Each structure stands twice: as structure tokens, then as C-alpha cells.
mmCIF file of C-alpha atoms in Angstrom:
data_model
loop_
_atom_site.group_PDB
_atom_site.id
_atom_site.type_symbol
_atom_site.label_atom_id
_atom_site.label_comp_id
_atom_site.label_asym_id
_atom_site.label_seq_id
_atom_site.Cartn_x
_atom_site.Cartn_y
_atom_site.Cartn_z
ATOM 1 C CA UNK B 1 2.465 -30.287 -24.763
ATOM 2 C CA UNK B 2 2.798 -30.711 -20.990
ATOM 3 C CA UNK B 3 0.399 -28.921 -18.687
ATOM 4 C CA UNK B 4 1.689 -25.812 -16.918
ATOM 5 C CA UNK B 5 2.553 -26.197 -13.256
ATOM 6 C CA UNK B 6 -0.298 -25.355 -10.881
ATOM 7 C CA UNK B 7 1.560 -25.724 -7.573
ATOM 8 C CA UNK B 8 5.122 -26.107 -6.307
ATOM 9 C CA UNK B 9 6.018 -28.075 -3.185
ATOM 10 C CA UNK B 10 9.276 -26.976 -1.555
ATOM 11 C CA UNK B 11 11.517 -29.585 0.044
ATOM 12 C CA UNK B 12 14.820 -28.672 1.681
ATOM 13 C CA UNK B 13 15.542 -32.058 3.288
ATOM 14 C CA UNK B 14 16.181 -35.243 1.270
ATOM 15 C CA UNK B 15 15.706 -37.288 4.454
ATOM 16 C CA UNK B 16 12.154 -36.075 5.039
ATOM 17 C CA UNK B 17 10.819 -36.478 1.495
ATOM 18 C CA UNK B 18 9.112 -39.769 2.314
ATOM 19 C CA UNK B 19 6.761 -37.982 4.739
ATOM 20 C CA UNK B 20 5.534 -35.695 1.937
ATOM 21 C CA UNK B 21 4.720 -38.352 -0.670
ATOM 22 C CA UNK B 22 1.224 -39.445 0.470
ATOM 23 C CA UNK B 23 -0.089 -35.865 0.370
ATOM 24 C CA UNK B 24 1.586 -35.012 -2.938
ATOM 25 C CA UNK B 25 0.211 -38.188 -4.515
ATOM 26 C CA UNK B 26 -3.315 -37.090 -3.638
ATOM 27 C CA UNK B 27 -2.900 -33.465 -4.719
ATOM 28 C CA UNK B 28 -1.373 -34.524 -8.043
ATOM 29 C CA UNK B 29 -4.584 -36.365 -8.935
ATOM 30 C CA UNK B 30 -6.227 -32.991 -9.567
ATOM 31 C CA UNK B 31 -3.378 -30.519 -10.053
ATOM 32 C CA UNK B 32 -0.031 -30.419 -11.782
ATOM 33 C CA UNK B 33 2.359 -30.467 -8.815
ATOM 34 C CA UNK B 34 6.086 -29.773 -9.162
ATOM 35 C CA UNK B 35 8.590 -30.599 -6.417
ATOM 36 C CA UNK B 36 11.394 -28.099 -5.971
ATOM 37 C CA UNK B 37 14.225 -29.576 -3.923
ATOM 38 C CA UNK B 38 17.249 -27.995 -2.291
ATOM 39 C CA UNK B 39 20.044 -30.243 -1.092
ATOM 40 C CA UNK B 40 22.564 -28.833 1.343
ATOM 41 C CA UNK B 41 26.200 -29.902 0.956
ATOM 42 C CA UNK B 42 28.097 -30.572 4.159
ATOM 43 C CA UNK B 43 30.773 -28.067 3.082
ATOM 44 C CA UNK B 44 28.274 -25.281 2.396
ATOM 45 C CA UNK B 45 27.101 -22.681 4.874
ATOM 46 C CA UNK B 46 23.333 -22.749 5.410
ATOM 47 C CA UNK B 47 21.852 -19.876 3.431
ATOM 48 C CA UNK B 48 18.156 -19.185 3.128
ATOM 49 C CA UNK B 49 19.104 -16.209 0.949
ATOM 50 C CA UNK B 50 20.786 -18.464 -1.610
ATOM 51 C CA UNK B 51 17.831 -20.855 -1.566
ATOM 52 C CA UNK B 52 15.431 -17.947 -2.198
ATOM 53 C CA UNK B 53 17.522 -16.807 -5.165
ATOM 54 C CA UNK B 54 17.605 -20.308 -6.683
ATOM 55 C CA UNK B 55 13.875 -20.725 -6.141
ATOM 56 C CA UNK B 56 13.243 -17.397 -7.852
ATOM 57 C CA UNK B 57 15.259 -18.529 -10.870
ATOM 58 C CA UNK B 58 12.988 -21.545 -11.146
ATOM 59 C CA UNK B 59 9.655 -19.786 -10.585
ATOM 60 C CA UNK B 60 10.484 -17.147 -13.178
ATOM 61 C CA UNK B 61 10.304 -19.963 -15.733
ATOM 62 C CA UNK B 62 6.678 -20.669 -14.800
ATOM 63 C CA UNK B 63 4.297 -18.758 -17.118
ATOM 64 C CA UNK B 64 1.810 -17.981 -14.330
ATOM 65 C CA UNK B 65 1.970 -17.516 -10.540
ATOM 66 C CA UNK B 66 1.765 -20.828 -8.684
ATOM 67 C CA UNK B 67 0.342 -22.171 -5.455
ATOM 68 C CA UNK B 68 3.380 -22.458 -3.188
ATOM 69 C CA UNK B 69 3.461 -24.842 -0.249
ATOM 70 C CA UNK B 70 5.863 -26.552 2.103
ATOM 71 C CA UNK B 71 6.260 -28.217 5.491
ATOM 72 C CA UNK B 72 8.550 -27.074 8.301
ATOM 73 C CA UNK B 73 11.663 -25.394 6.915
ATOM 74 C CA UNK B 74 10.282 -25.848 3.400
ATOM 75 C CA UNK B 75 7.302 -23.801 4.539
ATOM 76 C CA UNK B 76 9.595 -21.201 6.085
ATOM 77 C CA UNK B 77 11.376 -20.854 2.727
ATOM 78 C CA UNK B 78 8.009 -20.523 0.969
ATOM 79 C CA UNK B 79 6.969 -17.797 3.421
ATOM 80 C CA UNK B 80 10.173 -15.799 2.987
ATOM 81 C CA UNK B 81 10.037 -16.136 -0.794
ATOM 82 C CA UNK B 82 6.427 -14.916 -0.864
ATOM 83 C CA UNK B 83 7.345 -11.875 1.198
ATOM 84 C CA UNK B 84 9.990 -10.976 -1.400
ATOM 85 C CA UNK B 85 8.135 -11.947 -4.589
ATOM 86 C CA UNK B 86 4.353 -12.001 -4.027
ATOM 87 C CA UNK B 87 3.744 -11.482 -7.748
ATOM 88 C CA UNK B 88 5.055 -15.011 -8.459
ATOM 89 C CA UNK B 89 2.754 -16.697 -5.910
ATOM 90 C CA UNK B 90 -0.968 -17.373 -6.392
ATOM 91 C CA UNK B 91 -1.398 -18.636 -2.827
ATOM 92 C CA UNK B 92 0.735 -19.831 0.072
ATOM 93 C CA UNK B 93 0.046 -22.966 2.127
ATOM 94 C CA UNK B 94 2.183 -23.561 5.211
ATOM 95 C CA UNK B 95 2.277 -26.880 7.059
ATOM 96 C CA UNK B 96 3.691 -27.020 10.608
ATOM 97 C CA UNK B 97 4.843 -23.403 10.495
ATOM 98 C CA UNK B 98 3.838 -21.368 13.529
ATOM 99 C CA UNK B 99 3.425 -17.619 13.845
ATOM 100 C CA UNK B 100 7.104 -17.539 14.846
ATOM 101 C CA UNK B 101 8.056 -19.305 11.624
ATOM 102 C CA UNK B 102 11.614 -20.398 12.410
ATOM 103 C CA UNK B 103 10.446 -22.732 15.189
ATOM 104 C CA UNK B 104 10.788 -26.306 13.928
ATOM 105 C CA UNK B 105 11.846 -29.720 15.201
ATOM 106 C CA UNK B 106 15.547 -28.871 14.817
ATOM 107 C CA UNK B 107 15.148 -25.786 17.012
ATOM 108 C CA UNK B 108 13.715 -28.071 19.716
ATOM 109 C CA UNK B 109 16.490 -30.598 19.204
ATOM 110 C CA UNK B 110 19.237 -28.006 19.667
ATOM 111 C CA UNK B 111 17.479 -26.556 22.723
ATOM 112 C CA UNK B 112 17.476 -30.027 24.303
ATOM 113 C CA UNK B 113 21.087 -30.643 23.268
ATOM 114 C CA UNK B 114 22.174 -27.412 24.934
ATOM 115 C CA UNK B 115 20.553 -28.094 28.300
ATOM 116 C CA UNK B 116 20.657 -31.880 28.581
ATOM 117 C CA UNK B 117 23.959 -33.617 29.202
ATOM 118 C CA UNK B 118 23.237 -36.780 27.242
ATOM 119 C CA UNK B 119 24.109 -38.380 23.930
ATOM 120 C CA UNK B 120 22.730 -37.433 20.518
ATOM 121 C CA UNK B 121 21.072 -40.850 20.349
ATOM 122 C CA UNK B 122 19.142 -40.246 23.565
ATOM 123 C CA UNK B 123 17.947 -36.838 22.381
ATOM 124 C CA UNK B 124 16.946 -38.219 18.983
ATOM 125 C CA UNK B 125 15.007 -40.977 20.720
ATOM 126 C CA UNK B 126 13.133 -38.332 22.707
ATOM 127 C CA UNK B 127 12.476 -36.370 19.513
ATOM 128 C CA UNK B 128 10.991 -39.456 17.850
ATOM 129 C CA UNK B 129 8.513 -39.749 20.710
ATOM 130 C CA UNK B 130 7.691 -36.040 20.508
ATOM 131 C CA UNK B 131 7.229 -36.096 16.741
ATOM 132 C CA UNK B 132 5.557 -39.461 16.195
ATOM 133 C CA UNK B 133 4.278 -40.679 19.558
ATOM 134 C CA UNK B 134 4.966 -44.142 20.916
ATOM 135 C CA UNK B 135 6.535 -46.389 18.262
ATOM 136 C CA UNK B 136 7.840 -49.981 18.139
ATOM 137 C CA UNK B 137 11.558 -50.196 18.920
ATOM 138 C CA UNK B 138 12.466 -51.214 15.361
ATOM 139 C CA UNK B 139 10.659 -48.193 13.963
ATOM 140 C CA UNK B 140 12.222 -45.869 16.534
ATOM 141 C CA UNK B 141 15.689 -46.802 15.227
ATOM 142 C CA UNK B 142 14.769 -46.078 11.610
ATOM 143 C CA UNK B 143 13.108 -42.780 12.530
ATOM 144 C CA UNK B 144 16.174 -41.761 14.546
ATOM 145 C CA UNK B 145 18.317 -42.370 11.465
ATOM 146 C CA UNK B 146 16.022 -40.203 9.354
ATOM 147 C CA UNK B 147 16.169 -37.361 11.876
ATOM 148 C CA UNK B 148 19.944 -37.608 12.164
ATOM 149 C CA UNK B 149 20.264 -37.408 8.378
ATOM 150 C CA UNK B 150 18.011 -34.366 8.410
ATOM 151 C CA UNK B 151 20.315 -32.685 10.948
ATOM 152 C CA UNK B 152 23.295 -33.322 8.707
ATOM 153 C CA UNK B 153 21.922 -32.622 5.237
ATOM 154 C CA UNK B 154 18.996 -30.212 5.396
ATOM 155 C CA UNK B 155 18.824 -26.481 4.929
ATOM 156 C CA UNK B 156 18.285 -25.247 8.469
ATOM 157 C CA UNK B 157 18.740 -21.830 10.082
ATOM 158 C CA UNK B 158 19.598 -23.516 13.412
ATOM 159 C CA UNK B 159 22.702 -25.043 14.951
ATOM 160 C CA UNK B 160 23.991 -25.996 18.385
ATOM 161 C CA UNK B 161 25.553 -22.526 18.655
ATOM 162 C CA UNK B 162 22.716 -20.399 17.291
ATOM 163 C CA UNK B 163 18.972 -20.624 16.842
ATOM 164 C CA UNK B 164 17.540 -18.308 14.211
ATOM 165 C CA UNK B 165 14.590 -15.956 14.724
ATOM 166 C CA UNK B 166 12.422 -14.840 11.801
ATOM 167 C CA UNK B 167 10.019 -11.916 12.355
ATOM 168 C CA UNK B 168 6.353 -12.958 12.479
ATOM 169 C CA UNK B 169 3.935 -11.591 9.932
ATOM 170 C CA UNK B 170 1.707 -12.447 7.025
ATOM 171 C CA UNK B 171 1.877 -12.112 3.251
ATOM 172 C CA UNK B 172 -0.012 -10.232 0.551
ATOM 173 C CA UNK B 173 -1.321 -13.369 -1.192
ATOM 174 C CA UNK B 174 -4.055 -15.784 0.032
ATOM 175 C CA UNK B 175 -2.627 -17.768 2.955
ATOM 176 C CA UNK B 176 -3.548 -21.070 4.558
ATOM 177 C CA UNK B 177 -1.779 -22.367 7.668
ATOM 178 C CA UNK B 178 -2.168 -26.038 8.617
ATOM 179 C CA UNK B 179 -0.977 -27.772 11.763
ATOM 180 C CA UNK B 180 -1.572 -30.684 14.096
ATOM 181 C CA UNK B 181 -3.690 -30.366 17.218
ATOM 182 C CA UNK B 182 -1.331 -32.756 19.046
ATOM 183 C CA UNK B 183 1.910 -31.212 17.795
ATOM 184 C CA UNK B 184 4.327 -30.710 20.704
ATOM 185 C CA UNK B 185 6.809 -28.752 18.550
ATOM 186 C CA UNK B 186 4.326 -26.032 17.586
ATOM 187 C CA UNK B 187 1.386 -26.161 19.963
ATOM 188 C CA UNK B 188 -2.100 -24.865 19.008
ATOM 189 C CA UNK B 189 -1.493 -21.544 20.786
ATOM 190 C CA UNK B 190 1.337 -20.710 18.377
ATOM 191 C CA UNK B 191 -0.871 -21.595 15.415
ATOM 192 C CA UNK B 192 -3.716 -19.471 16.775
ATOM 193 C CA UNK B 193 -1.298 -16.523 16.954
ATOM 194 C CA UNK B 194 -1.394 -16.424 13.146
ATOM 195 C CA UNK B 195 -4.774 -14.698 13.454
ATOM 196 C CA UNK B 196 -2.921 -11.490 14.377
ATOM 197 C CA UNK B 197 -1.474 -11.422 10.842
ATOM 198 C CA UNK B 198 -4.319 -12.892 8.781
ATOM 199 C CA UNK B 199 -6.294 -11.120 6.106
ATOM 200 C CA UNK B 200 -10.065 -11.815 6.141
ATOM 201 C CA UNK B 201 -9.681 -14.506 3.459
ATOM 202 C CA UNK B 202 -6.821 -16.392 5.158
ATOM 203 C CA UNK B 203 -7.394 -19.752 6.817
ATOM 204 C CA UNK B 204 -6.141 -21.788 9.756
ATOM 205 C CA UNK B 205 -6.796 -25.530 9.930
ATOM 206 C CA UNK B 206 -5.623 -27.831 12.703
ATOM 207 C CA UNK B 207 -5.684 -31.557 12.004
ATOM 208 C CA UNK B 208 -7.394 -33.597 14.760
ATOM 209 C CA UNK B 209 -4.939 -36.072 16.322
ATOM 210 C CA UNK B 210 -2.192 -34.694 14.050
ATOM 211 C CA UNK B 211 1.394 -34.241 15.170
ATOM 212 C CA UNK B 212 4.298 -32.401 13.514
ATOM 213 C CA UNK B 213 4.119 -34.624 10.420
ATOM 214 C CA UNK B 214 0.311 -34.615 10.363
ATOM 215 C CA UNK B 215 0.283 -34.513 6.552
ATOM 216 C CA UNK B 216 1.938 -37.934 6.506
ATOM 217 C CA UNK B 217 -0.345 -39.320 9.222
ATOM 218 C CA UNK B 218 -3.569 -37.958 7.698
ATOM 219 C CA UNK B 219 -2.926 -37.278 3.983
ATOM 220 C CA UNK B 220 -6.544 -37.607 2.787
ATOM 221 C CA UNK B 221 -7.864 -35.141 5.345
ATOM 222 C CA UNK B 222 -5.019 -32.712 4.657
ATOM 223 C CA UNK B 223 -5.456 -32.947 0.880
ATOM 224 C CA UNK B 224 -9.176 -32.204 1.133
ATOM 225 C CA UNK B 225 -8.460 -29.025 3.111
ATOM 226 C CA UNK B 226 -5.781 -27.802 0.696
ATOM 227 C CA UNK B 227 -7.930 -28.554 -2.358
ATOM 228 C CA UNK B 228 -10.859 -26.703 -0.817
ATOM 229 C CA UNK B 229 -8.572 -23.694 -0.278
ATOM 230 C CA UNK B 230 -7.316 -23.757 -3.868
ATOM 231 C CA UNK B 231 -10.627 -24.412 -5.621
ATOM 232 C CA UNK B 232 -12.077 -20.852 -5.685
ATOM 233 C CA UNK B 233 -8.798 -19.421 -6.983
ATOM 234 C CA UNK B 234 -8.595 -22.038 -9.728
ATOM 235 C CA UNK B 235 -12.214 -21.352 -10.686
ATOM 236 C CA UNK B 236 -11.442 -17.629 -10.989
ATOM 237 C CA UNK B 237 -8.374 -18.427 -13.086
ATOM 238 C CA UNK B 238 -10.423 -20.570 -15.470
ATOM 239 C CA UNK B 239 -13.080 -17.847 -15.755
ATOM 240 C CA UNK B 240 -10.403 -15.266 -16.592
ATOM 241 C CA UNK B 241 -8.924 -17.568 -19.221
ATOM 242 C CA UNK B 242 -12.349 -18.084 -20.785
ATOM 243 C CA UNK B 243 -12.994 -14.332 -20.913
ATOM 244 C CA UNK B 244 -9.633 -13.783 -22.634
ATOM 245 C CA UNK B 245 -10.499 -16.448 -25.184
ATOM 246 C CA UNK B 246 -13.853 -14.839 -25.928
ATOM 247 C CA UNK B 247 -12.455 -11.295 -26.116
#
């Protein structure tokens, strides 16, 4: 019999999956991690509401609440889902999600595209530098392709014509927010603003030298922080299970 799922990682961009793998590989050494993926068709309208409904269908099949986590727009989806269905979520871990949770790299891209009269390629090149720092030319080209694919095929609340705003606020379940100290998309001030919405048990961790994809740059350090956040809750769950067995 397979182990029940402990945690679910949300991914809403096929192009960005490769940045998640190092962290998930480390977390899966200790926990049963499921990856829930949403792929946006070009002919479909972007709908966070539809994604929430599909995610709820899946999580209802899990026998117990799960640790929910995601990066960027995946984290935004996790946050919105937890606000609707806190009873299905054991804890929430958000990576590169600021206190104004809709702010992501695409929001910055469309802001640049609106005010700069230059090609998509030039803006994507600038975004590569913002997201990853200085890179060799050959790597810049491949990263630009990944970002362009993300623009085309990811679930995003933003477009050239409209940038979405999601109200700030916390959740009823244990919450951990992680970010990069050198992130130029969501700077430390916007992460610190989470403290206005935190419960006493909630946590904020900023990765030294981390950028927007800090979990790909520093997977071991990120994994240790997430595991430390989960450990007390898992210990309580095991104690409860033991008490039920003895009753």
C-alpha cells in the first residue's frame, strides 16, 4: 500500500518546473510529496477560480489535510485555495510571494512592456538579468526561451492590458513565507510586510544571496527551513495517531 501524501507542491507553469526539482528532490527524501500541475491552453481564458476548483477536487481525495506549498503564481494559487478551504490544508508554505501576493515576475514584465518601447526579446533579456543576475550569453538565450514559454503557457492573472490585484492578508493555518534577500521582483520590504498579517506561530525566512528563484539556487538551505517548519506539526500528527491506536 502506498504511503498517504504528506505535502502537495503546486505548479502552474510547465516551463518553470525545472527550477522546482532540486528542492522537491530533497523534500521527498523525508516526506511523500505530490506535484499538482495545471497547464493552461492557449485557447483558454486564465482562471484562478477554475484552478482552485480543480485543486479542490484533487485534495478531497487525500485522506488527511496536507502541507501545501508553491512558488510565485503556484504560491498565489495555494494562498487563495487555503483562504477558501483551510480544513484541507495542514500548513501553507509560500515561496517568492509578497504581502501583495499577485506581484510576480510577469507583473514586472508587463509593466516594462507597457512603458518601454522596445522588443519582447530586449525586455526578456532584462528580466533574465533581474531574475538570475549576470549570466553567460548562451545561458541568457535559454533562460529567455523559458521565460517566453512561461508567458505563453502559464496560469497568470496578468496581461499586457491588465495587471491583477489580490487583497493582502493571512490564512487560518500555520504559514511560512520564504523569499530571497536579493530578489528585485519582491524586495525584502514587501516580504517584511507579511508581519502585519502573521499569527504568532507564522514564519518569515529570507534566503541570503537568493533571488526570485532562490529555491533553485539554494535548494539545501531552503529544504532545511521548510523541514524545520513542518517537523513539529508532523510530530503532533504522529502523537495523535499513536493515541488513537492505543484508545
